[in-house]
Amino acid sequence: MSSLQFNSLLLDISNQLTEKQLEDLKFLCGDMLGKRELEKISSGVRLFQLLNERRKLGADNTDCLSRFLTQIQRQDLAERLESFESQADPSDVLPDKEERDKLCIATEVIVENLGKNWRKMGRRLGLTEVKIDSVSKRHPTDLEETTRELLKEWRRSRGAQAQTQELIQALRACMLNRTADQVEDSLPSC
């Protein structure tokens, strides 16, 4: 995605912020920006420019702003930002067919067995808290769908580097050895 598309998204986000929400964002950015600079900010666009200059915001670095948007109860805007980052990710290429098939099998086994440990697994796989919270809000009452969405998010973030072995290692690191064994047993032997 181009910087023009990213800037267009930021402009749209800025236009959707109320004055109070902008003030709340400025407060949350207090540690990153000086008091004088904060006083001069009168729009979301200016705030985003300063965050960009401080390398706290970019097309490939939206976590900070996404987290702040979530904190001011604008999850809708945070999700748009996350969605843009995942589209802009150059690792959007898929793993080879054999690995994709293994990942599909592993996903089904994990979905059936992970249960309430899905957050721990998400952290172990390197997903941000913002992404984990976003997954949680999409399926608040269905653990299987939450787990499926979590693994989809992980695969999207890893792109061609997504490997079944990484899932197995994460399961073992979470002390979910039985599920890891079930994944290994369900995979076709090479």
mmCIF file of C-alpha atoms in Angstrom:
data_model
loop_
_atom_site.group_PDB
_atom_site.id
_atom_site.type_symbol
_atom_site.label_atom_id
_atom_site.label_comp_id
_atom_site.label_asym_id
_atom_site.label_seq_id
_atom_site.Cartn_x
_atom_site.Cartn_y
_atom_site.Cartn_z
ATOM 1 C CA MET A 1 0.000 0.000 0.000
ATOM 2 C CA SER A 2 1.235 3.475 -0.800
ATOM 3 C CA SER A 3 1.880 6.262 1.654
ATOM 4 C CA LEU A 4 -0.918 8.178 -0.093
ATOM 5 C CA GLN A 5 -3.381 5.428 0.874
ATOM 6 C CA PHE A 6 -2.066 5.406 4.444
ATOM 7 C CA ASN A 7 -2.307 9.195 4.696
ATOM 8 C CA SER A 8 -5.844 9.048 3.291
ATOM 9 C CA LEU A 9 -6.765 6.577 6.017
ATOM 10 C CA LEU A 10 -5.239 8.834 8.690
ATOM 11 C CA LEU A 11 -7.139 11.820 7.281
ATOM 12 C CA ASP A 12 -10.374 9.851 7.424
ATOM 13 C CA ILE A 13 -9.653 8.771 11.020
ATOM 14 C CA SER A 14 -8.876 12.380 11.946
ATOM 15 C CA ASN A 15 -12.175 13.564 10.449
ATOM 16 C CA GLN A 16 -14.107 11.017 12.537
ATOM 17 C CA LEU A 17 -12.621 12.116 15.873
ATOM 18 C CA THR A 18 -14.626 14.397 18.140
ATOM 19 C CA GLU A 19 -12.867 17.248 19.979
ATOM 20 C CA LYS A 20 -12.989 15.248 23.214
ATOM 21 C CA GLN A 21 -11.503 12.182 21.531
ATOM 22 C CA LEU A 22 -8.688 14.317 20.103
ATOM 23 C CA GLU A 23 -8.015 15.728 23.580
ATOM 24 C CA ASP A 24 -7.964 12.185 24.990
ATOM 25 C CA LEU A 25 -5.503 11.081 22.284
ATOM 26 C CA LYS A 26 -3.279 14.065 23.041
ATOM 27 C CA PHE A 27 -3.319 13.100 26.720
ATOM 28 C CA LEU A 28 -2.343 9.504 25.893
ATOM 29 C CA CYS A 29 0.528 10.780 23.713
ATOM 30 C CA GLY A 30 1.829 13.020 26.503
ATOM 31 C CA ASP A 31 4.950 10.942 27.114
ATOM 32 C CA MET A 32 5.886 10.941 23.430
ATOM 33 C CA LEU A 33 5.364 14.600 22.639
ATOM 34 C CA GLY A 34 6.352 17.738 24.513
ATOM 35 C CA LYS A 35 3.810 19.911 26.286
ATOM 36 C CA ARG A 36 4.317 22.801 23.841
ATOM 37 C CA GLU A 37 3.750 20.575 20.854
ATOM 38 C CA LEU A 38 0.624 19.101 22.428
ATOM 39 C CA GLU A 39 -0.797 22.578 23.018
ATOM 40 C CA LYS A 40 -0.355 23.450 19.327
ATOM 41 C CA ILE A 41 -2.209 20.372 18.077
ATOM 42 C CA SER A 42 -5.693 21.254 16.869
ATOM 43 C CA SER A 43 -6.401 18.277 14.600
ATOM 44 C CA GLY A 44 -5.839 14.573 14.382
ATOM 45 C CA VAL A 45 -3.799 15.113 11.230
ATOM 46 C CA ARG A 46 -1.265 17.256 13.106
ATOM 47 C CA LEU A 47 -1.076 14.716 15.922
ATOM 48 C CA PHE A 48 -0.467 11.917 13.416
ATOM 49 C CA GLN A 49 2.258 13.973 11.689
ATOM 50 C CA LEU A 50 4.106 14.448 14.975
ATOM 51 C CA LEU A 51 3.783 10.754 15.843
ATOM 52 C CA ASN A 52 5.164 9.931 12.407
ATOM 53 C CA GLU A 53 8.124 12.282 12.935
ATOM 54 C CA ARG A 54 8.841 10.545 16.261
ATOM 55 C CA ARG A 55 8.658 7.163 14.472
ATOM 56 C CA LYS A 56 5.688 6.121 16.610
ATOM 57 C CA LEU A 57 3.392 5.843 13.590
ATOM 58 C CA GLY A 58 3.816 4.599 10.040
ATOM 59 C CA ALA A 59 2.183 2.342 7.469
ATOM 60 C CA ASP A 60 4.049 -0.598 9.020
ATOM 61 C CA ASN A 61 3.816 0.650 12.617
ATOM 62 C CA THR A 62 0.230 1.259 13.692
ATOM 63 C CA ASP A 63 0.182 -0.560 17.045
ATOM 64 C CA CYS A 64 0.600 2.537 19.219
ATOM 65 C CA LEU A 65 -2.169 4.559 17.554
ATOM 66 C CA SER A 66 -4.360 1.483 17.338
ATOM 67 C CA ARG A 67 -3.979 0.905 21.090
ATOM 68 C CA PHE A 68 -4.784 4.564 21.829
ATOM 69 C CA LEU A 69 -7.884 4.470 19.610
ATOM 70 C CA THR A 70 -9.064 1.396 21.495
ATOM 71 C CA GLN A 71 -8.515 3.181 24.807
ATOM 72 C CA ILE A 72 -10.717 6.109 23.737
ATOM 73 C CA GLN A 73 -13.471 3.639 22.771
ATOM 74 C CA ARG A 74 -12.940 3.925 19.008
ATOM 75 C CA GLN A 75 -12.393 0.227 18.324
ATOM 76 C CA ASP A 76 -13.895 0.745 14.856
ATOM 77 C CA LEU A 77 -11.047 3.077 13.893
ATOM 78 C CA ALA A 78 -8.445 0.822 15.523
ATOM 79 C CA GLU A 79 -9.690 -2.118 13.454
ATOM 80 C CA ARG A 80 -9.479 -0.092 10.235
ATOM 81 C CA LEU A 81 -5.896 0.785 11.095
ATOM 82 C CA GLU A 82 -4.998 -2.832 11.869
ATOM 83 C CA SER A 83 -6.686 -3.955 8.679
ATOM 84 C CA PHE A 84 -4.602 -1.484 6.681
ATOM 85 C CA GLU A 85 -1.372 -2.722 8.280
ATOM 86 C CA SER A 86 -2.159 -6.354 7.497
ATOM 87 C CA GLN A 87 -2.928 -5.413 3.863
ATOM 88 C CA ALA A 88 0.267 -3.387 3.626
ATOM 89 C CA ASP A 89 2.372 -6.215 5.012
ATOM 90 C CA PRO A 90 4.867 -7.410 2.374
ATOM 91 C CA SER A 91 4.787 -10.877 3.944
ATOM 92 C CA ASP A 92 1.244 -11.288 2.613
ATOM 93 C CA VAL A 93 2.560 -14.085 0.402
ATOM 94 C CA LEU A 94 1.273 -17.560 1.239
ATOM 95 C CA PRO A 95 3.343 -20.540 2.347
ATOM 96 C CA ASP A 96 3.703 -23.377 -0.176
ATOM 97 C CA LYS A 97 0.737 -25.720 -0.719
ATOM 98 C CA GLU A 98 2.109 -28.515 1.475
ATOM 99 C CA GLU A 99 2.635 -26.135 4.399
ATOM 100 C CA ARG A 100 -0.800 -24.547 3.881
ATOM 101 C CA ASP A 101 -2.385 -28.000 4.077
ATOM 102 C CA LYS A 102 -0.488 -28.738 7.296
ATOM 103 C CA LEU A 103 -1.562 -25.379 8.742
ATOM 104 C CA CYS A 104 -5.216 -26.146 7.945
ATOM 105 C CA ILE A 105 -4.988 -29.505 9.717
ATOM 106 C CA ALA A 106 -3.179 -27.952 12.694
ATOM 107 C CA THR A 107 -5.764 -25.168 12.878
ATOM 108 C CA GLU A 108 -8.641 -27.640 13.124
ATOM 109 C CA VAL A 109 -6.948 -29.650 15.881
ATOM 110 C CA ILE A 110 -6.051 -26.504 17.835
ATOM 111 C CA VAL A 111 -9.566 -25.045 17.432
ATOM 112 C CA GLU A 112 -11.057 -28.238 18.874
ATOM 113 C CA ASN A 113 -8.672 -28.402 21.844
ATOM 114 C CA LEU A 114 -7.326 -24.970 22.832
ATOM 115 C CA GLY A 115 -10.303 -23.575 24.760
ATOM 116 C CA LYS A 116 -9.696 -20.820 27.298
ATOM 117 C CA ASN A 117 -5.915 -20.770 26.692
ATOM 118 C CA TRP A 118 -6.304 -18.932 23.387
ATOM 119 C CA ARG A 119 -4.992 -15.584 24.738
ATOM 120 C CA LYS A 120 -1.837 -17.204 26.099
ATOM 121 C CA MET A 121 -1.316 -18.902 22.736
ATOM 122 C CA GLY A 122 -1.805 -15.584 20.904
ATOM 123 C CA ARG A 123 0.831 -13.892 23.039
ATOM 124 C CA ARG A 124 3.219 -16.808 22.524
ATOM 125 C CA LEU A 125 2.723 -16.471 18.763
ATOM 126 C CA GLY A 126 3.736 -12.808 18.995
ATOM 127 C CA LEU A 127 0.385 -11.133 18.402
ATOM 128 C CA THR A 128 -0.073 -7.714 19.986
ATOM 129 C CA GLU A 129 -2.573 -7.121 22.779
ATOM 130 C CA VAL A 130 -4.537 -4.864 20.425
ATOM 131 C CA LYS A 131 -4.895 -7.678 17.891
ATOM 132 C CA ILE A 132 -5.796 -10.175 20.630
ATOM 133 C CA ASP A 133 -8.450 -7.797 22.002
ATOM 134 C CA SER A 134 -9.782 -7.242 18.499
ATOM 135 C CA VAL A 135 -10.165 -11.007 18.023
ATOM 136 C CA SER A 136 -11.904 -11.254 21.387
ATOM 137 C CA LYS A 137 -14.454 -8.596 20.456
ATOM 138 C CA ARG A 138 -15.306 -10.297 17.163
ATOM 139 C CA HIS A 139 -16.317 -13.566 18.884
ATOM 140 C CA PRO A 140 -16.873 -12.830 22.586
ATOM 141 C CA THR A 141 -18.794 -16.018 23.432
ATOM 142 C CA ASP A 142 -17.494 -18.672 21.035
ATOM 143 C CA LEU A 143 -14.082 -20.074 22.015
ATOM 144 C CA GLU A 144 -13.716 -22.147 18.852
ATOM 145 C CA GLU A 145 -14.398 -19.196 16.546
ATOM 146 C CA THR A 146 -12.139 -16.991 18.676
ATOM 147 C CA THR A 147 -9.315 -19.517 18.329
ATOM 148 C CA ARG A 148 -9.904 -19.852 14.580
ATOM 149 C CA GLU A 149 -9.805 -16.048 14.207
ATOM 150 C CA LEU A 150 -6.654 -15.856 16.351
ATOM 151 C CA LEU A 151 -4.849 -18.379 14.145
ATOM 152 C CA LYS A 152 -6.062 -16.577 11.015
ATOM 153 C CA GLU A 153 -4.621 -13.319 12.410
ATOM 154 C CA TRP A 154 -1.316 -15.080 13.156
ATOM 155 C CA ARG A 155 -1.146 -16.559 9.638
ATOM 156 C CA ARG A 156 -1.884 -13.150 8.144
ATOM 157 C CA SER A 157 0.886 -11.552 10.213
ATOM 158 C CA ARG A 158 3.440 -14.267 9.345
ATOM 159 C CA GLY A 159 2.607 -14.593 5.662
ATOM 160 C CA ALA A 160 4.898 -17.075 3.891
ATOM 161 C CA GLN A 161 6.844 -17.593 7.126
ATOM 162 C CA ALA A 162 3.839 -19.237 8.845
ATOM 163 C CA GLN A 163 4.955 -22.748 9.763
ATOM 164 C CA THR A 164 3.120 -25.569 11.515
ATOM 165 C CA GLN A 165 6.224 -26.210 13.620
ATOM 166 C CA GLU A 166 5.908 -22.701 15.069
ATOM 167 C CA LEU A 167 2.362 -23.534 16.230
ATOM 168 C CA ILE A 168 3.575 -26.748 17.843
ATOM 169 C CA GLN A 169 6.408 -24.914 19.619
ATOM 170 C CA ALA A 170 3.981 -22.258 20.881
ATOM 171 C CA LEU A 171 1.648 -24.963 22.212
ATOM 172 C CA ARG A 172 4.523 -26.629 24.056
ATOM 173 C CA ALA A 173 5.684 -23.271 25.449
ATOM 174 C CA CYS A 174 2.153 -22.806 26.821
ATOM 175 C CA MET A 175 2.405 -26.262 28.442
ATOM 176 C CA LEU A 176 -0.257 -27.608 26.075
ATOM 177 C CA ASN A 177 1.743 -30.701 25.195
ATOM 178 C CA ARG A 178 -1.284 -32.926 24.664
ATOM 179 C CA THR A 179 -2.661 -30.581 21.993
ATOM 180 C CA ALA A 180 0.819 -30.288 20.432
ATOM 181 C CA ASP A 181 1.005 -34.094 20.295
ATOM 182 C CA GLN A 182 -2.441 -34.248 18.688
ATOM 183 C CA VAL A 183 -1.330 -31.753 16.025
ATOM 184 C CA GLU A 184 1.800 -33.803 15.298
ATOM 185 C CA ASP A 185 -0.206 -37.051 15.147
ATOM 186 C CA SER A 186 -2.738 -35.556 12.736
ATOM 187 C CA LEU A 187 -0.127 -34.317 10.254
ATOM 188 C CA PRO A 188 0.791 -36.533 7.303
ATOM 189 C CA SER A 189 4.193 -38.121 7.796
ATOM 190 C CA CYS A 190 6.867 -36.914 5.424
#
